[in-house]
Tab-separated table of C-alpha atoms and ligand atoms in Angstrom:
chain	number	residue	atom	x	y	z
A	10	UNK	CA	2.605	-16.490	-0.574
A	11	UNK	CA	1.225	-18.151	-3.566
A	12	UNK	CA	2.127	-21.897	-3.689
A	13	UNK	CA	4.364	-22.908	-7.239
A	14	UNK	CA	0.846	-24.638	-8.389
A	15	UNK	CA	-1.738	-22.006	-7.735
A	16	UNK	CA	-2.100	-18.986	-10.097
A	17	UNK	CA	-0.787	-15.648	-9.581
A	18	UNK	CA	-2.341	-13.069	-7.626
A	19	UNK	CA	-3.228	-10.215	-8.859
A	20	UNK	CA	-2.641	-6.838	-7.446
A	21	UNK	CA	-3.729	-3.352	-8.348
A	22	UNK	CA	-1.223	-0.666	-7.397
A	23	UNK	CA	-2.596	2.136	-6.610
A	24	UNK	CA	-0.171	5.481	-7.033
A	25	UNK	CA	-1.076	8.907	-5.318
A	26	UNK	CA	2.268	10.677	-5.314
A	27	UNK	CA	4.661	11.239	-2.172
A	28	UNK	CA	8.279	11.056	-1.814
A	29	UNK	CA	8.598	7.618	-3.240
A	30	UNK	CA	7.322	9.162	-6.526
A	31	UNK	CA	9.157	12.364	-6.204
A	32	UNK	CA	11.963	13.697	-7.731
A	33	UNK	CA	14.130	16.675	-7.112
A	34	UNK	CA	13.379	20.349	-8.453
A	35	UNK	CA	14.620	23.909	-8.103
A	36	UNK	CA	12.028	24.298	-5.209
A	37	UNK	CA	12.359	20.974	-3.781
A	38	UNK	CA	10.750	17.593	-4.161
A	39	UNK	CA	7.848	17.269	-6.588
A	40	UNK	CA	5.742	13.696	-6.890
A	41	UNK	CA	6.120	13.148	-10.532
A	42	UNK	CA	7.275	9.403	-11.066
A	43	UNK	CA	4.162	7.376	-12.544
A	44	UNK	CA	2.592	4.642	-11.420
A	45	UNK	CA	3.875	2.848	-14.536
A	46	UNK	CA	7.595	4.292	-13.636
A	47	UNK	CA	7.061	2.807	-10.140
A	48	UNK	CA	6.857	-0.589	-11.554
A	49	UNK	CA	10.057	-0.138	-13.783
A	50	UNK	CA	11.826	0.448	-10.613
A	51	UNK	CA	10.485	-3.293	-9.096
A	52	UNK	CA	11.352	-5.506	-12.120
A	53	UNK	CA	11.669	-8.501	-9.135
A	54	UNK	CA	8.095	-7.809	-8.495
A	55	UNK	CA	7.033	-10.078	-11.360
A	56	UNK	CA	8.121	-13.399	-9.683
A	57	UNK	CA	5.628	-12.639	-7.072
A	58	UNK	CA	2.446	-11.222	-8.532
A	59	UNK	CA	0.646	-9.705	-11.539
A	60	UNK	CA	0.586	-6.405	-11.468
A	61	UNK	CA	-1.787	-3.413	-12.754
A	62	UNK	CA	-0.677	0.111	-11.603
A	63	UNK	CA	-3.200	2.977	-11.624
A	64	UNK	CA	-2.269	6.571	-11.243
A	65	UNK	CA	-4.741	7.961	-9.151
A	66	UNK	CA	-3.063	11.376	-8.047
A	67	UNK	CA	0.320	12.664	-7.620
A	68	UNK	CA	0.345	14.620	-4.603
A	69	UNK	CA	2.721	15.484	-1.730
A	70	UNK	CA	0.624	14.058	1.123
A	71	UNK	CA	-0.035	17.368	2.862
A	72	UNK	CA	-2.198	18.466	0.219
A	73	UNK	CA	-4.799	15.487	0.782
A	74	UNK	CA	-7.962	15.690	2.666
A	75	UNK	CA	-10.910	13.800	3.192
A	76	UNK	CA	-12.086	13.665	-0.122
A	77	UNK	CA	-8.856	11.885	-1.879
A	78	UNK	CA	-9.657	9.278	1.108
A	79	UNK	CA	-13.051	8.563	-0.709
A	80	UNK	CA	-11.590	8.680	-3.816
A	81	UNK	CA	-8.995	6.035	-2.989
A	82	UNK	CA	-11.656	3.983	-1.465
A	83	UNK	CA	-14.147	4.266	-4.232
A	84	UNK	CA	-11.164	3.374	-6.726
A	85	UNK	CA	-10.424	0.008	-4.884
A	86	UNK	CA	-14.559	-0.609	-4.537
A	87	UNK	CA	-14.981	-0.401	-8.042
A	88	UNK	CA	-11.657	-2.908	-9.007
A	89	UNK	CA	-12.299	-5.020	-5.558
A	90	UNK	CA	-13.780	-7.948	-8.003
A	91	UNK	CA	-11.163	-8.085	-10.258
A	92	UNK	CA	-8.340	-7.762	-8.154
A	93	UNK	CA	-6.677	-10.246	-4.979
A	94	UNK	CA	-5.121	-7.533	-3.007
A	95	UNK	CA	-4.316	-3.717	-3.275
A	96	UNK	CA	-1.139	-1.596	-2.859
A	97	UNK	CA	-1.710	2.403	-2.659
A	98	UNK	CA	1.651	4.064	-2.372
A	99	UNK	CA	1.306	7.415	-0.784
A	100	UNK	CA	3.508	10.319	1.041
A	101	UNK	CA	4.433	9.005	4.099
A	102	UNK	CA	3.247	12.491	5.897
A	103	UNK	CA	-0.795	11.722	6.384
A	104	UNK	CA	-0.091	8.060	5.447
A	105	UNK	CA	-1.226	7.290	9.085
A	106	UNK	CA	-4.467	9.307	8.473
A	107	UNK	CA	-5.043	7.672	5.413
A	108	UNK	CA	-4.831	4.298	6.416
A	109	UNK	CA	-7.330	5.171	9.300
A	110	UNK	CA	-9.782	6.573	6.770
A	111	UNK	CA	-9.384	3.362	4.554
A	112	UNK	CA	-10.248	1.321	7.520
A	113	UNK	CA	-13.436	3.232	8.475
A	114	UNK	CA	-14.523	3.264	4.463
A	115	UNK	CA	-13.801	-0.304	3.973
A	116	UNK	CA	-14.944	-2.771	6.745
A	117	UNK	CA	-14.472	-6.572	6.925
A	118	UNK	CA	-12.046	-6.792	3.907
A	119	UNK	CA	-11.042	-10.207	3.369
A	120	UNK	CA	-8.859	-9.014	0.728
A	121	UNK	CA	-5.487	-7.285	2.166
A	122	UNK	CA	-5.389	-3.203	1.024
A	123	UNK	CA	-1.732	-2.130	2.039
A	124	UNK	CA	-0.131	1.437	2.451
A	125	UNK	CA	3.219	2.126	1.780
A	126	UNK	CA	6.057	5.167	0.425
A	127	UNK	CA	9.289	6.146	1.285
A	128	UNK	CA	11.204	8.642	3.289
A	129	UNK	CA	13.476	8.466	-0.226
A	130	UNK	CA	12.524	8.749	-3.762
A	131	UNK	CA	12.895	5.664	-5.763
A	132	UNK	CA	15.297	7.211	-8.100
A	133	UNK	CA	17.846	8.454	-5.422
A	134	UNK	CA	20.360	5.564	-5.124
A	135	UNK	CA	20.495	4.823	-1.187
A	136	UNK	CA	16.295	4.423	-0.924
A	137	UNK	CA	13.728	2.464	1.109
A	138	UNK	CA	11.457	3.026	-1.604
A	139	UNK	CA	12.101	-0.438	-3.441
A	140	UNK	CA	12.143	-2.752	-0.434
A	141	UNK	CA	8.761	-1.037	1.272
A	142	UNK	CA	7.494	-1.562	-2.700
A	143	UNK	CA	8.125	-5.010	-2.304
A	144	UNK	CA	7.658	-5.831	0.756
A	145	UNK	CA	4.030	-4.355	0.510
A	146	UNK	CA	3.592	-6.298	-2.490
A	147	UNK	CA	4.526	-9.837	-0.820
A	148	UNK	CA	2.048	-8.865	2.356
A	149	UNK	CA	-0.520	-8.290	-0.281
A	150	UNK	CA	-0.141	-11.468	-2.078
A	151	UNK	CA	-0.044	-13.452	1.192
A	152	UNK	CA	-3.254	-15.741	1.685
A	153	UNK	CA	-3.444	-15.107	5.658
A	154	UNK	CA	-3.549	-11.211	4.695
A	155	UNK	CA	-6.393	-9.062	4.749
A	156	UNK	CA	-7.908	-5.665	6.043
A	157	UNK	CA	-6.234	-2.411	5.714
A	158	UNK	CA	-2.558	-2.341	6.957
A	159	UNK	CA	0.413	-0.209	6.368
A	160	UNK	CA	3.848	-1.566	5.385
A	161	UNK	CA	7.207	0.280	6.067
A	162	UNK	CA	10.698	-0.534	6.641
A	163	UNK	CA	9.811	-4.184	7.242
A	164	UNK	CA	6.663	-3.507	9.470
A	165	UNK	CA	3.223	-4.550	8.915
A	166	UNK	CA	1.068	-2.443	10.844
A	167	UNK	CA	-2.652	-2.251	11.436
A	168	UNK	CA	-4.253	0.645	9.846
A	169	UNK	CA	-5.627	2.156	12.737
A	170	UNK	CA	-2.728	2.011	14.533
A	171	UNK	CA	-0.060	3.655	12.431
A	172	UNK	CA	1.705	6.684	13.324
A	173	UNK	CA	4.768	8.648	11.970
A	174	UNK	CA	7.159	8.798	14.581
A	175	UNK	CA	10.460	9.801	12.438
A	176	UNK	CA	10.691	13.000	9.952
A	177	UNK	CA	13.650	11.441	8.231
A	178	UNK	CA	14.757	7.674	9.279
A	179	UNK	CA	13.621	4.923	7.131
A	180	UNK	CA	12.158	3.380	10.378
A	181	UNK	CA	9.672	6.238	10.304
A	182	UNK	CA	6.197	4.265	11.335
A	183	UNK	CA	5.339	2.641	14.713
A	184	UNK	CA	2.296	0.869	15.706
A	185	UNK	CA	0.891	2.152	18.914
A	186	UNK	CA	-0.219	0.357	21.857
A	187	UNK	CA	-0.770	-2.474	19.738
A	188	UNK	CA	1.735	-5.078	18.539
A	189	UNK	CA	3.156	-4.806	14.896
A	190	UNK	CA	0.716	-7.913	12.959
A	191	UNK	CA	4.166	-9.007	11.304
A	192	UNK	CA	7.502	-8.144	10.011
A	193	UNK	CA	9.364	-8.918	6.722
A	194	UNK	CA	12.814	-9.673	7.028
A	195	UNK	CA	14.952	-11.192	3.793
A	196	UNK	CA	12.044	-12.066	1.933
A	197	UNK	CA	10.154	-13.944	4.734
A	198	UNK	CA	6.997	-12.743	6.094
A	199	UNK	CA	6.940	-13.592	9.830
A	200	UNK	CA	3.624	-13.086	11.527
A	201	UNK	CA	3.040	-11.894	15.001
A	202	UNK	CA	-0.830	-12.170	15.029
A	203	UNK	CA	-2.993	-14.212	13.372
A	204	UNK	CA	-6.170	-11.694	12.305
A	205	UNK	CA	-9.133	-13.286	11.835
A	206	UNK	CA	-11.152	-12.603	9.020
A	207	UNK	CA	-14.802	-10.993	10.270
A	208	UNK	CA	-17.654	-13.023	9.211
A	209	UNK	CA	-19.266	-9.882	8.651
A	210	UNK	CA	-20.148	-8.923	5.084
A	211	UNK	CA	-17.722	-6.260	3.371
A	212	UNK	CA	-18.546	-2.589	3.354
A	213	UNK	CA	-17.992	0.478	1.718
A	214	UNK	CA	-18.902	3.858	3.232
A	215	UNK	CA	-19.081	6.596	0.993
A	216	UNK	CA	-19.560	9.764	3.115
A	217	UNK	CA	-17.392	11.569	5.467
A	218	UNK	CA	-18.420	15.118	7.618
A	219	UNK	CA	-14.724	16.724	7.577
A	220	UNK	CA	-16.057	19.189	10.355
A	221	UNK	CA	-13.720	17.900	12.730
A	222	UNK	CA	-11.160	20.170	14.779
A	223	UNK	CA	-8.245	18.593	17.331
A	224	UNK	CA	-7.473	21.125	19.731
A	225	UNK	CA	-4.310	20.606	21.689
A	226	UNK	CA	-3.889	22.151	25.003
A	227	UNK	CA	-1.097	24.194	26.283
A	228	UNK	CA	-0.885	25.202	30.046
A	229	UNK	CA	-2.718	28.200	30.402
A	230	UNK	CA	-4.866	27.738	27.490
A	231	UNK	CA	-7.589	30.112	27.155
A	232	UNK	CA	-11.229	29.165	26.471
A	233	UNK	CA	-12.357	31.808	24.224
A	234	UNK	CA	-11.413	29.393	20.837
A	235	UNK	CA	-14.761	27.863	22.040
A	236	UNK	CA	-17.090	30.333	19.887
A	237	UNK	CA	-14.728	30.278	16.912
A	238	UNK	CA	-14.843	26.671	16.486
A	239	UNK	CA	-18.551	26.296	17.331
A	240	UNK	CA	-19.537	28.023	13.906
A	241	UNK	CA	-17.219	26.099	11.929
A	242	UNK	CA	-17.364	22.156	13.605
A	243	UNK	CA	-19.612	19.488	14.777
A	244	UNK	CA	-16.810	17.539	16.789
A	245	UNK	CA	-13.581	18.691	18.683
A	246	UNK	CA	-11.142	16.187	19.955
A	247	UNK	CA	-9.306	17.829	23.019
A	248	UNK	CA	-5.987	16.320	23.113
A	249	UNK	CA	-5.020	16.931	26.812
A	250	UNK	CA	-2.207	16.253	28.913
A	251	UNK	CA	-1.431	12.823	30.691
A	252	UNK	CA	-3.860	10.341	31.248
A	253	UNK	CA	-6.795	13.466	30.697
A	254	UNK	CA	-8.330	16.126	32.228
A	255	UNK	CA	-8.804	19.688	31.505
A	256	UNK	CA	-7.894	23.349	33.336
A	257	UNK	CA	-10.108	24.225	35.887
A	258	UNK	CA	-9.718	27.886	36.187
A	259	UNK	CA	-11.301	30.553	38.787
A	260	UNK	CA	-13.717	31.410	36.584
A	261	UNK	CA	-14.307	27.890	35.075
A	262	UNK	CA	-14.448	29.059	31.878
A	263	UNK	CA	-13.177	25.974	30.220
A	264	UNK	CA	-15.725	23.825	31.629
A	265	UNK	CA	-18.419	25.804	30.645
A	266	UNK	CA	-17.120	26.306	27.289
A	267	UNK	CA	-17.493	22.408	27.080
A	268	UNK	CA	-21.243	22.217	28.760
A	269	UNK	CA	-22.072	24.774	25.983
A	270	UNK	CA	-20.601	22.630	23.350
A	271	UNK	CA	-22.183	19.374	24.473
A	272	UNK	CA	-25.570	21.331	25.155
A	273	UNK	CA	-25.402	22.477	21.515
A	274	UNK	CA	-25.513	18.799	20.456
A	275	UNK	CA	-21.909	18.883	19.479
A	276	UNK	CA	-19.590	15.912	19.886
A	277	UNK	CA	-16.689	16.112	22.527
A	278	UNK	CA	-14.178	13.402	22.323
A	279	UNK	CA	-11.112	13.753	24.960
A	280	UNK	CA	-7.809	12.243	24.687
A	281	UNK	CA	-4.183	12.673	25.536
A	282	UNK	CA	-1.000	14.464	23.768
A	283	UNK	CA	1.316	11.514	25.459
A	284	UNK	CA	1.704	9.144	22.427
A	285	UNK	CA	1.526	5.995	24.543
A	286	UNK	CA	-0.807	4.309	27.039
A	287	UNK	CA	-3.790	6.373	26.465
A	288	UNK	CA	-6.334	8.157	28.766
A	289	UNK	CA	-7.819	7.341	31.664
A	290	UNK	CA	-9.796	10.464	32.974
A	291	UNK	CA	-11.046	8.678	36.219
A	292	UNK	CA	-8.032	9.377	37.706
A	293	UNK	CA	-7.748	12.986	38.408
A	294	UNK	CA	-10.255	15.113	39.558
A	295	UNK	CA	-9.608	17.725	36.264
A	296	UNK	CA	-10.919	14.428	34.172
A	297	UNK	CA	-13.369	12.936	36.420
A	298	UNK	CA	-15.159	16.078	37.398
A	299	UNK	CA	-16.075	16.470	33.430
A	300	UNK	CA	-16.303	13.285	32.789
A	301	UNK	CA	-19.032	12.523	35.217
A	302	UNK	CA	-21.191	15.437	34.045
A	303	UNK	CA	-21.045	15.608	30.780
A	304	UNK	CA	-22.093	13.470	27.776
A	305	UNK	CA	-18.244	13.610	26.373
A	306	UNK	CA	-16.492	10.677	25.125
A	307	UNK	CA	-12.931	9.176	25.949
A	308	UNK	CA	-10.916	7.611	23.362
A	309	UNK	CA	-8.375	5.643	25.612
A	310	UNK	CA	-5.794	3.675	23.694
A	311	UNK	CA	-6.616	5.234	19.864
A	312	UNK	CA	-4.278	7.187	18.190
A	313	UNK	CA	-5.358	10.741	17.264
A	314	UNK	CA	-5.445	9.440	13.752
A	315	UNK	CA	-7.867	7.344	14.126
A	316	UNK	CA	-10.252	9.196	16.274
A	317	UNK	CA	-10.153	11.993	13.458
A	318	UNK	CA	-11.010	9.973	10.732
A	319	UNK	CA	-13.760	7.725	13.008
A	320	UNK	CA	-15.153	10.648	13.837
A	321	UNK	CA	-15.376	11.591	10.236
A	322	UNK	CA	-16.916	8.269	9.261
A	323	UNK	CA	-19.496	8.136	12.160
A	324	UNK	CA	-20.594	11.637	11.712
A	325	UNK	CA	-20.720	11.230	7.857
A	326	UNK	CA	-23.538	8.267	8.603
A	327	UNK	CA	-25.630	9.647	11.512
A	328	UNK	CA	-26.170	12.831	13.775
A	329	UNK	CA	-27.705	10.616	16.325
A	330	UNK	CA	-26.085	11.318	19.672
A	331	UNK	CA	-26.929	7.821	21.052
A	332	UNK	CA	-25.816	6.368	17.689
A	333	UNK	CA	-22.266	8.208	17.706
A	334	UNK	CA	-21.462	7.121	20.732
A	335	UNK	CA	-22.225	3.462	20.528
A	336	UNK	CA	-20.397	3.716	17.143
A	337	UNK	CA	-17.389	5.693	18.734
A	338	UNK	CA	-16.561	2.485	21.166
A	339	UNK	CA	-17.268	-0.004	18.752
A	340	UNK	CA	-13.971	-1.563	18.056
A	341	UNK	CA	-12.879	-1.508	13.711
A	342	UNK	CA	-10.421	-3.110	12.999
A	343	UNK	CA	-8.615	-3.033	16.697
A	344	UNK	CA	-8.497	0.286	17.111
A	345	UNK	CA	-9.782	0.577	20.697
A	346	UNK	CA	-9.285	-2.251	23.070
A	347	UNK	CA	-12.336	-3.465	24.115
B	22	LIG	N1	5.913	15.399	2.182
B	22	LIG	C1	6.034	13.950	1.449
B	22	LIG	C2	4.898	13.396	1.277
B	22	LIG	O1	3.802	13.292	2.676
B	22	LIG	C3	6.550	12.941	2.728
B	22	LIG	C4	7.036	11.332	2.169
B	22	LIG	O2	6.360	10.884	1.319
B	22	LIG	O3	7.817	10.965	3.180
B	22	LIG	O4	3.838	13.248	0.715
């Protein structure tokens, strides 16, 4: 927090929609509360910082895609010099994807970039919106804060580690396989991890390749989806079972499909559909076999949101297989344990 003598921090609040900005209509909740109106719900924030509000779009986050991630990043880049921190209000449904995408698009930021939203709209009585907004602003004003984080229900979570794990409760997000960076209780910000700011230069990236597909295995799944995917995607992430593997049917069709995918110069990442503790393909023959034989990558403890965003970022910069591999395994904001 700023000391009483230091000037007030300047925060840019970028509104993008979500439940936090929604009102009831005959067809369900629709985002329509503007960025200026959002500020009118939190008059107490004026004692904390000076806020400028900007409306980038007003969308249910179900309707957001990689182009919106690029727009948010470019908005932050455009205003980077003029503000001490950034708070992005966002729908909760795809907030973890946007948080991951911004973590790759904006690297080594000394200034905090904070995403928040709510499970209930600002204009309903029992809402978590005001608390989440005030917490996000408090974290964005803190001198120790840097990089991309999601602040929700009193938790400060790394942008590369967040996952929506509850559809209705206020406690909607978890930090997967990595501790929460801090908690905020009764206006007190308590750090569990003091994050060090890297000496590397702040870098904004401007391209993403959206041709990334996630294939969630189910028992007995046929491999005949691969020719379809091959025409449309450059990378496939296979969410397999347990620590990881692919089915070895009598006709080896799944393994043949993987061999063909990789031979055609496309990227394949193996991960697990189990939320915690990550993959380890060396353990069982069903994983070991393909890991040894093919140039695929394994995501270990990364979240699927981070894998998708990281691949879109990497494939947006290069198509060289070696570079793709190097960058995938190189940690960004603690997305993968090294
Ligand atoms: N459907 C909403 C959205 O993601 C849900 C929310 O914000 O909580 O925009």
